[in-house]
Short mmCIF file of C-alpha atoms in Angstrom, two decimals:
data_model
loop_
_atom_site.label_atom_id
_atom_site.label_comp_id
_atom_site.label_asym_id
_atom_site.label_seq_id
_atom_site.Cartn_x
_atom_site.Cartn_y
_atom_site.Cartn_z
CA MET G 263 31.72 -61.85 -7.81
CA VAL G 264 32.82 -58.28 -7.51
CA GLY G 265 32.09 -57.76 -11.19
CA ILE G 266 28.57 -59.03 -10.80
CA MET G 267 27.87 -56.70 -7.87
CA THR G 268 29.21 -53.75 -9.81
CA TYR G 269 26.97 -54.67 -12.71
CA VAL G 270 23.92 -54.88 -10.45
CA LEU G 271 24.62 -51.50 -8.83
CA SER G 272 25.13 -49.90 -12.21
CA ALA G 273 21.86 -51.35 -13.40
CA ILE G 274 20.06 -50.05 -10.37
CA SER G 275 21.54 -46.58 -10.83
CA LEU G 276 20.61 -46.63 -14.52
CA VAL G 277 17.05 -47.68 -13.78
CA PHE G 278 16.74 -45.07 -11.02
CA HIS G 279 17.91 -42.20 -13.19
CA LEU G 280 15.80 -43.43 -16.09
CA PHE G 281 12.54 -43.44 -14.15
CA LEU G 282 13.37 -40.39 -12.07
CA LEU G 283 13.21 -38.38 -15.28
CA LEU G 284 9.82 -39.77 -16.22
CA PRO G 285 7.13 -37.08 -16.00
CA LEU G 286 4.37 -37.75 -13.51
CA SER G 287 0.89 -38.40 -14.73
CA SER G 288 -1.69 -35.75 -13.94
CA ALA G 289 -3.31 -36.71 -10.66
CA ASN G 290 -7.04 -36.06 -10.44
CA ILE G 291 -7.42 -37.41 -6.92
CA ILE G 292 -6.80 -34.85 -4.16
CA LYS G 293 -5.84 -35.95 -0.69
CA ASN G 294 -5.74 -33.62 2.29
CA GLY G 295 -3.28 -33.54 5.14
CA THR G 296 -2.65 -31.30 8.14
CA ARG G 297 0.62 -29.63 8.96
CA GLY G 298 2.45 -31.44 11.77
CA PHE G 299 0.45 -34.67 11.36
CA SER G 300 1.24 -37.89 9.49
CA TRP G 301 -0.32 -38.67 6.13
CA LEU G 302 -0.99 -42.18 4.88
CA TRP G 303 -0.73 -42.45 1.13
CA GLN G 304 -2.67 -45.59 0.42
CA CYS G 305 -1.70 -47.60 -2.65
CA GLN G 306 -2.78 -51.13 -3.59
CA CYS G 307 -1.19 -52.95 -6.55
CA THR G 308 -2.60 -55.95 -8.36
CA PHE G 309 0.11 -58.19 -9.78
CA SER G 310 -0.14 -59.92 -13.13
CA LYS G 311 2.71 -62.18 -11.99
CA PRO G 312 3.89 -63.19 -8.53
CA PHE G 313 5.87 -60.49 -6.73
CA GLN G 314 9.59 -61.19 -6.63
CA PRO G 315 11.35 -58.79 -4.21
CA GLU G 316 14.88 -59.43 -5.51
CA GLU G 317 13.83 -58.50 -9.04
CA SER G 318 11.59 -55.52 -8.22
CA PHE G 319 12.09 -51.73 -8.04
CA ILE G 320 9.50 -49.45 -6.39
CA TYR G 321 9.79 -45.63 -6.48
CA TRP G 322 7.54 -43.30 -4.53
CA GLN G 323 8.17 -39.98 -6.17
CA GLY G 324 6.56 -36.57 -6.27
CA GLN G 325 6.63 -33.40 -8.25
CA SER G 326 6.01 -29.81 -7.22
CA LYS G 327 8.58 -27.54 -8.83
CA ALA G 328 10.69 -30.53 -9.86
CA VAL G 329 10.62 -34.32 -9.64
CA ILE G 330 11.71 -35.52 -6.21
CA VAL G 331 12.14 -38.98 -4.72
CA ALA G 332 10.28 -39.64 -1.50
CA HIS G 333 11.24 -43.30 -0.96
CA VAL G 334 12.97 -46.20 -2.80
CA TYR G 335 12.71 -49.98 -2.55
CA ALA G 336 15.22 -51.85 -4.73
CA LYS G 337 16.18 -55.52 -4.95
CA GLY G 338 14.49 -56.58 -1.73
CA LYS G 339 15.47 -53.66 0.55
CA GLU G 340 14.95 -49.96 1.19
CA GLU G 341 17.46 -47.60 -0.33
CA PHE G 342 18.01 -44.05 0.98
CA GLU G 343 20.92 -42.86 -1.12
CA HIS G 344 18.75 -41.11 -3.70
CA GLN G 345 16.01 -39.97 -1.32
CA ASP G 346 15.36 -36.23 -1.49
CA GLN G 347 16.50 -34.24 1.51
CA LEU G 348 12.98 -32.94 2.05
CA PHE G 349 11.79 -36.44 2.99
CA LYS G 350 14.77 -37.60 5.05
CA ASN G 351 13.62 -39.50 8.15
CA ARG G 352 9.99 -38.72 7.34
CA THR G 353 8.85 -41.75 5.30
CA LYS G 354 8.19 -45.41 5.90
CA ILE G 355 6.64 -48.36 4.03
CA PHE G 356 5.31 -51.79 4.97
CA PRO G 357 7.99 -54.18 3.65
CA ASP G 358 6.28 -57.34 4.89
CA GLN G 359 3.10 -56.38 2.95
CA LEU G 360 4.71 -55.57 -0.41
CA SER G 361 4.19 -59.11 -1.67
CA SER G 362 0.43 -58.67 -1.14
CA GLY G 363 0.48 -55.48 -3.21
CA ASN G 364 0.34 -52.95 -0.34
CA PHE G 365 2.57 -50.15 -1.63
CA SER G 366 1.27 -47.58 0.84
CA LEU G 367 3.62 -44.87 2.14
CA VAL G 368 3.50 -42.86 5.35
CA ILE G 369 4.85 -39.32 5.34
CA GLU G 370 5.30 -38.00 8.86
CA SER G 371 5.12 -34.43 10.16
CA LEU G 372 3.66 -32.82 7.07
CA MET G 373 5.04 -29.39 6.20
CA LEU G 374 3.61 -26.53 4.20
CA GLU G 375 6.32 -27.28 1.62
CA ASP G 376 4.48 -30.54 0.87
CA ASP G 377 1.40 -28.66 -0.26
CA LYS G 378 0.19 -29.35 -3.82
CA THR G 379 2.79 -32.02 -4.46
CA ALA G 380 1.73 -34.62 -7.03
CA PHE G 381 2.71 -38.17 -6.04
CA GLU G 382 2.75 -41.49 -7.86
CA VAL G 383 4.27 -44.95 -7.49
CA ILE G 384 6.46 -46.44 -10.21
CA PHE G 385 6.72 -50.23 -10.08
CA ILE G 386 9.36 -52.08 -12.12
CA ASN G 387 9.67 -55.82 -12.38
CA SER G 388 12.78 -57.05 -14.12
CA THR G 389 10.71 -59.49 -16.14
CA SER G 390 8.15 -56.86 -17.26
CA GLU G 391 8.51 -54.93 -20.49
CA GLN G 392 7.61 -51.48 -19.10
CA PRO G 393 7.09 -49.81 -15.69
CA GLU G 394 3.69 -49.35 -14.13
CA LYS G 395 2.47 -46.00 -12.81
CA LEU G 396 0.20 -46.41 -9.81
CA CYS G 397 -1.79 -44.41 -7.29
CA GLN G 398 -1.52 -40.86 -8.63
CA VAL G 399 -2.65 -38.29 -6.03
CA THR G 400 -2.09 -34.62 -5.26
CA LEU G 401 -1.48 -33.72 -1.63
CA HIS G 402 -2.98 -30.52 -0.22
CA VAL G 403 -1.67 -29.46 3.18
CA SER G 404 -3.60 -27.20 5.54
CA ALA G 405 -3.02 -25.56 8.92
CA PRO G 406 -5.95 -24.80 11.25
CA PHE G 407 -6.75 -21.19 12.11
CA HIS G 408 -7.11 -19.99 15.67
CA GLU G 409 -10.56 -19.20 16.99
CA PRO G 410 -11.60 -15.82 15.52
CA LYS G 411 -12.22 -12.86 17.79
CA ILE G 412 -14.52 -9.89 17.18
CA GLU G 413 -13.82 -6.38 18.44
CA ILE G 414 -16.42 -3.58 18.29
CA ASN G 415 -15.59 0.08 17.65
CA GLN G 416 -18.73 2.04 18.53
CA ASP G 417 -17.21 5.39 17.50
CA GLU G 418 -16.55 4.26 13.92
CA LYS G 419 -19.48 1.79 13.88
CA ILE G 420 -17.38 -1.14 12.65
CA ALA G 421 -16.67 -4.69 13.82
CA THR G 422 -13.24 -6.29 13.32
CA CYS G 423 -12.71 -10.06 13.05
CA SER G 424 -9.17 -11.37 13.46
CA THR G 425 -7.44 -14.77 13.44
CA ARG G 426 -4.04 -16.22 12.57
CA GLY G 427 -1.92 -19.35 12.18
CA GLY G 428 -3.86 -20.93 9.31
CA TYR G 429 -3.15 -22.12 5.79
CA PRO G 430 -4.12 -21.68 2.96
CA LYS G 431 -5.89 -18.33 2.55
CA PRO G 432 -9.40 -18.65 4.02
CA GLU G 433 -12.79 -17.40 2.96
CA VAL G 434 -14.18 -14.79 5.36
CA THR G 435 -17.90 -13.98 5.50
CA TRP G 436 -20.11 -11.90 7.81
CA ARG G 437 -23.74 -12.43 8.81
CA SER G 438 -25.98 -10.26 10.93
CA GLY G 439 -29.36 -9.88 12.56
CA ASP G 440 -30.87 -6.70 11.14
CA LEU G 441 -32.97 -4.30 13.24
CA LEU G 442 -35.04 -3.24 10.26
CA GLU G 443 -35.49 -6.49 8.33
CA GLY G 444 -35.68 -8.71 11.43
CA HIS G 445 -33.72 -11.65 9.95
CA GLU G 446 -30.14 -12.71 9.24
CA ARG G 447 -28.41 -11.52 6.11
CA THR G 448 -24.95 -11.58 4.59
CA LEU G 449 -22.96 -8.38 4.98
CA GLU G 450 -20.64 -6.78 2.50
CA LEU G 451 -17.04 -6.78 3.70
CA HIS G 452 -15.67 -3.35 4.46
CA GLU G 453 -12.03 -4.47 4.24
CA THR G 454 -10.13 -7.76 4.57
CA THR G 455 -6.36 -7.96 4.98
CA ILE G 456 -4.50 -11.29 4.64
CA THR G 457 -0.87 -11.13 5.79
CA PRO G 458 1.70 -13.96 5.40
CA GLU G 459 3.62 -14.84 8.55
CA ALA G 460 7.23 -16.01 8.87
CA ASN G 461 6.25 -19.69 9.18
CA GLY G 462 4.18 -19.64 5.98
CA THR G 463 0.77 -19.34 7.62
CA TYR G 464 -1.60 -16.36 7.31
CA SER G 465 -3.10 -13.81 9.69
CA ILE G 466 -6.51 -12.37 8.84
CA ARG G 467 -8.13 -9.05 9.72
CA SER G 468 -11.60 -8.27 8.35
CA THR G 469 -13.95 -5.35 9.11
CA VAL G 470 -17.63 -4.66 8.47
CA ASN G 471 -20.11 -1.85 9.15
CA ILE G 472 -22.46 -2.54 12.12
CA THR G 473 -24.96 0.32 11.86
CA GLY G 474 -28.47 -0.84 12.82
CA LEU G 475 -27.53 -4.46 13.62
CA LEU G 476 -28.66 -6.77 16.41
CA THR G 477 -25.83 -9.31 16.09
CA VAL G 478 -22.76 -9.89 13.93
CA THR G 479 -21.17 -13.25 13.11
CA CYS G 480 -17.74 -13.69 11.52
CA THR G 481 -17.08 -17.03 9.76
CA VAL G 482 -13.63 -18.24 8.64
CA TYR G 483 -13.67 -21.19 6.22
CA ASN G 484 -10.59 -23.23 5.28
CA PRO G 485 -11.07 -24.53 1.70
CA THR G 486 -8.56 -27.37 2.14
CA SER G 487 -9.54 -28.87 5.47
CA HIS G 488 -13.17 -27.63 5.24
CA GLN G 489 -12.76 -26.29 8.76
CA THR G 490 -15.33 -23.64 9.67
CA LEU G 491 -14.80 -21.33 12.64
CA SER G 492 -17.29 -18.69 13.78
CA ALA G 493 -17.55 -15.93 16.34
CA THR G 494 -20.73 -14.02 17.22
CA THR G 495 -21.18 -10.77 19.11
CA ASP G 496 -24.48 -9.41 20.44
CA MET G 497 -24.80 -5.71 19.66
CA THR G 498 -27.57 -5.10 22.25
CA PRO G 499 -26.32 -3.86 25.64
CA SER G 500 -26.11 -6.35 28.50
CA PRO G 501 -28.71 -6.10 31.35
CA LEU G 502 -26.08 -4.60 33.65
CA THR G 503 -25.22 -1.97 31.05
CA GLN G 504 -28.91 -1.16 30.56
CA VAL G 505 -29.46 -0.72 34.33
CA PHE G 506 -26.42 1.53 34.55
CA ALA G 507 -27.66 3.63 31.62
CA VAL G 508 -31.14 4.01 33.22
CA LEU G 509 -29.60 5.10 36.54
CA CYS G 510 -27.41 7.67 34.78
CA ILE G 511 -30.41 9.11 32.92
CA ALA G 512 -32.49 9.25 36.13
CA LEU G 513 -29.66 11.04 37.96
CA LEU G 514 -29.30 13.61 35.18
CA VAL G 515 -33.06 14.27 35.18
CA ALA G 516 -33.08 14.72 38.99
CA VAL G 517 -30.18 17.18 38.87
CA ALA G 518 -31.91 19.16 36.11
CA LEU G 519 -35.15 19.37 38.13
CA ILE G 520 -33.30 20.56 41.23
CA ILE G 521 -31.53 23.30 39.26
CA VAL G 522 -34.82 24.50 37.71
CA TYR G 523 -36.50 24.52 41.13
CA CYS G 524 -33.71 26.55 42.73
CA ILE G 525 -33.72 29.12 39.93
CA LYS G 526 -37.50 29.51 40.11
CA LYS G 527 -37.45 29.90 43.89
CA SER G 528 -34.72 32.56 43.73
CA CYS G 529 -36.70 34.57 41.18
CA ASN G 530 -39.89 34.47 43.31
CA GLN G 531 -38.00 35.73 46.38
CA GLU G 532 -36.55 38.71 44.47
CA GLN G 533 -39.96 39.69 43.04
CA GLY G 534 -41.61 39.43 46.48
CA GLY G 535 -39.08 41.82 48.06
CA ILE G 536 -39.75 44.52 45.46
CA VAL G 537 -43.56 44.35 45.10
CA ASN G 538 -44.87 43.58 48.61
CA SER G 539 -45.06 46.27 51.31
CA SER G 540 -45.88 45.94 55.02
CA PRO G 541 -49.38 46.73 56.41
CA SER G 542 -47.94 49.43 58.67
CA GLN G 543 -46.63 51.33 55.66
CA LYS G 544 -50.06 51.25 54.03
CA LYS G 545 -51.70 52.51 57.25
CA ALA G 546 -49.23 55.37 57.56
CA SER G 547 -49.92 56.44 54.00
CA ASP G 548 -53.68 56.53 54.62
CA SER G 549 -53.20 58.70 57.69
CA ASN G 550 -51.14 61.24 55.79
CA MET G 551 -53.79 61.54 53.08
CA SER G 552 -56.84 61.88 55.42
CA GLY G 553 -55.53 64.26 58.13
CA GLY G 554 -56.72 67.87 57.53
CA ASN G 555 -53.88 69.46 59.54
CA VAL G 556 -51.24 66.94 58.57
CA HIS G 557 -48.58 67.73 56.02
CA GLU G 558 -47.62 65.38 53.21
CA GLY G 559 -45.58 62.32 54.09
CA SER G 560 -43.17 60.45 51.80
CA VAL G 561 -42.20 56.77 51.93
CA SER G 562 -39.05 55.33 50.34
CA GLN G 563 -37.79 51.77 50.15
CA THR G 564 -34.03 51.16 49.82
CA GLY G 565 -32.77 47.72 50.99
CA THR G 566 -34.57 47.70 54.30
CA GLN G 567 -37.67 49.83 54.19
CA ALA G 568 -36.98 53.36 55.41
CA VAL G 569 -39.85 55.78 56.01
CA GLN G 570 -39.54 59.56 56.31
CA PHE G 571 -42.31 61.51 57.97
CA ARG G 572 -42.90 65.20 58.35
CA SER G 573 -44.51 66.33 61.62
CA THR G 574 -47.91 68.02 61.93
CA ARG G 575 -48.47 71.79 62.02
CA LYS G 576 -48.79 73.17 65.58
CA SER G 577 -51.70 75.32 66.68
CA ASP G 578 -49.73 78.58 66.56
CA GLY G 579 -48.92 78.14 62.90
CA ALA G 580 -45.24 77.15 63.44
CA VAL G 581 -43.94 74.05 61.77
CA ASP G 582 -41.88 71.49 63.66
CA SER G 583 -39.74 69.99 60.91
CA GLU G 584 -38.61 67.02 62.89
CA THR G 585 -37.43 64.22 60.54
CA ASN G 586 -36.97 60.63 61.54
CA ASN G 587 -35.31 57.83 59.50
CA LEU G 588 -36.81 54.59 60.62
CA THR G 589 -36.15 51.08 59.70
CA ALA G 590 -38.88 48.68 58.73
CA ALA G 591 -38.89 47.25 62.23
CA ASP G 592 -39.72 50.69 63.74
CA THR G 593 -42.53 51.63 61.30
CA ASP G 594 -45.31 50.86 63.80
CA ALA G 595 -43.66 53.06 66.47
CA ALA G 596 -43.47 55.98 64.04
CA GLN G 597 -47.14 55.62 63.16
CA GLU G 598 -48.16 55.56 66.84
CA LYS G 599 -46.16 58.74 67.53
CA GLN G 600 -47.80 60.49 64.61
CA GLU G 601 -51.29 59.55 65.85
CA GLN G 602 -50.50 60.85 69.34
CA SER G 603 -49.34 64.15 67.84
CA VAL G 604 -52.60 64.53 65.94
CA SER G 605 -54.65 63.80 69.07
CA VAL G 606 -52.78 66.45 71.13
CA LYS G 607 -53.40 69.10 68.45
CA THR G 608 -57.09 68.30 68.34
CA LEU G 609 -57.34 68.59 72.16
CA ASP G 610 -55.60 71.97 72.13
CA GLU G 611 -57.98 73.32 69.52
CA THR G 612 -61.00 72.15 71.56
CA LYS G 613 -59.74 73.91 74.70
CA THR G 614 -59.13 77.12 72.76
CA SER G 615 -62.72 77.15 71.47
CA GLU G 616 -64.20 76.68 74.96
CA SER G 617 -62.07 79.56 76.32
CA ASP G 618 -63.34 81.88 73.64
CA LYS G 619 -66.93 81.03 74.56
CA ASP G 620 -66.44 81.80 78.21
CA LYS G 621 -65.13 85.23 77.35
#
């Protein structure tokens, strides 16, 4: 009995190593999975003879850099001795459905290391002449990117789109609403940087010129999962920003008008102080010019208007050189004094003439 069991185990080991070395067929069917989620590898077999579990060997194996065993069913039970470490505690089959030809396999918690692995099922019946290769597929694993964000740099006139956490490398495109053309168009990328992260995913940073644009839209497309994420930014100012800008412009205009008004008013006041003279000064000047017995008078203006008058000649020929410095407020008083002096002289001359007649 012990000899028979040893023979059976040796046969199983021989068969396992024999078919483990078989190269996998090229798989044209691509199946997609998402990192962290389970993947159902569906496989249906049609038997030419009734399925006999005790005489059957089923190998679910894959190949990326080398051939690896994902799961084994041998002689009516699952066998984990030769399972690759990468798939430990991550696979399961449907044993009660094997007799109906359901050779499907579930791989749980997909990893980025599973990406682009070619899988196939090898079925061996002890009564068959050669093994059957079934259900060849290639697994592509993806990771979803985060929602992209757009930042605007008005000084450099560029928009930056950034996202992270995705796999594989995405396709990044930009669209815009153009101020000149009035319709959407595809923009040429200014620069796109794709950086691998420690967990195998990628972070993306893409920039584009925004001169003369109404809107900009950044689109990130995952070629494996066909996931498309977009972010759009309106380049026109918000209503609140527009109101604030109008108020600022109005305030600047008002300040400018006030400054111009004050400068103009100051200039007018300075010109008026130099050019204009008081009526009393004009009257005094006329009196000095018309009086026959009145000496010349001079008028000077320095700060406050100061007027210097020379007194009239007296009847006896002597000159009273009385000089008075008057302020602008006393100009009228000076004029009145001068007129009184002229009147007294005239009266004296009249009396002198009458006295000569009487003699």
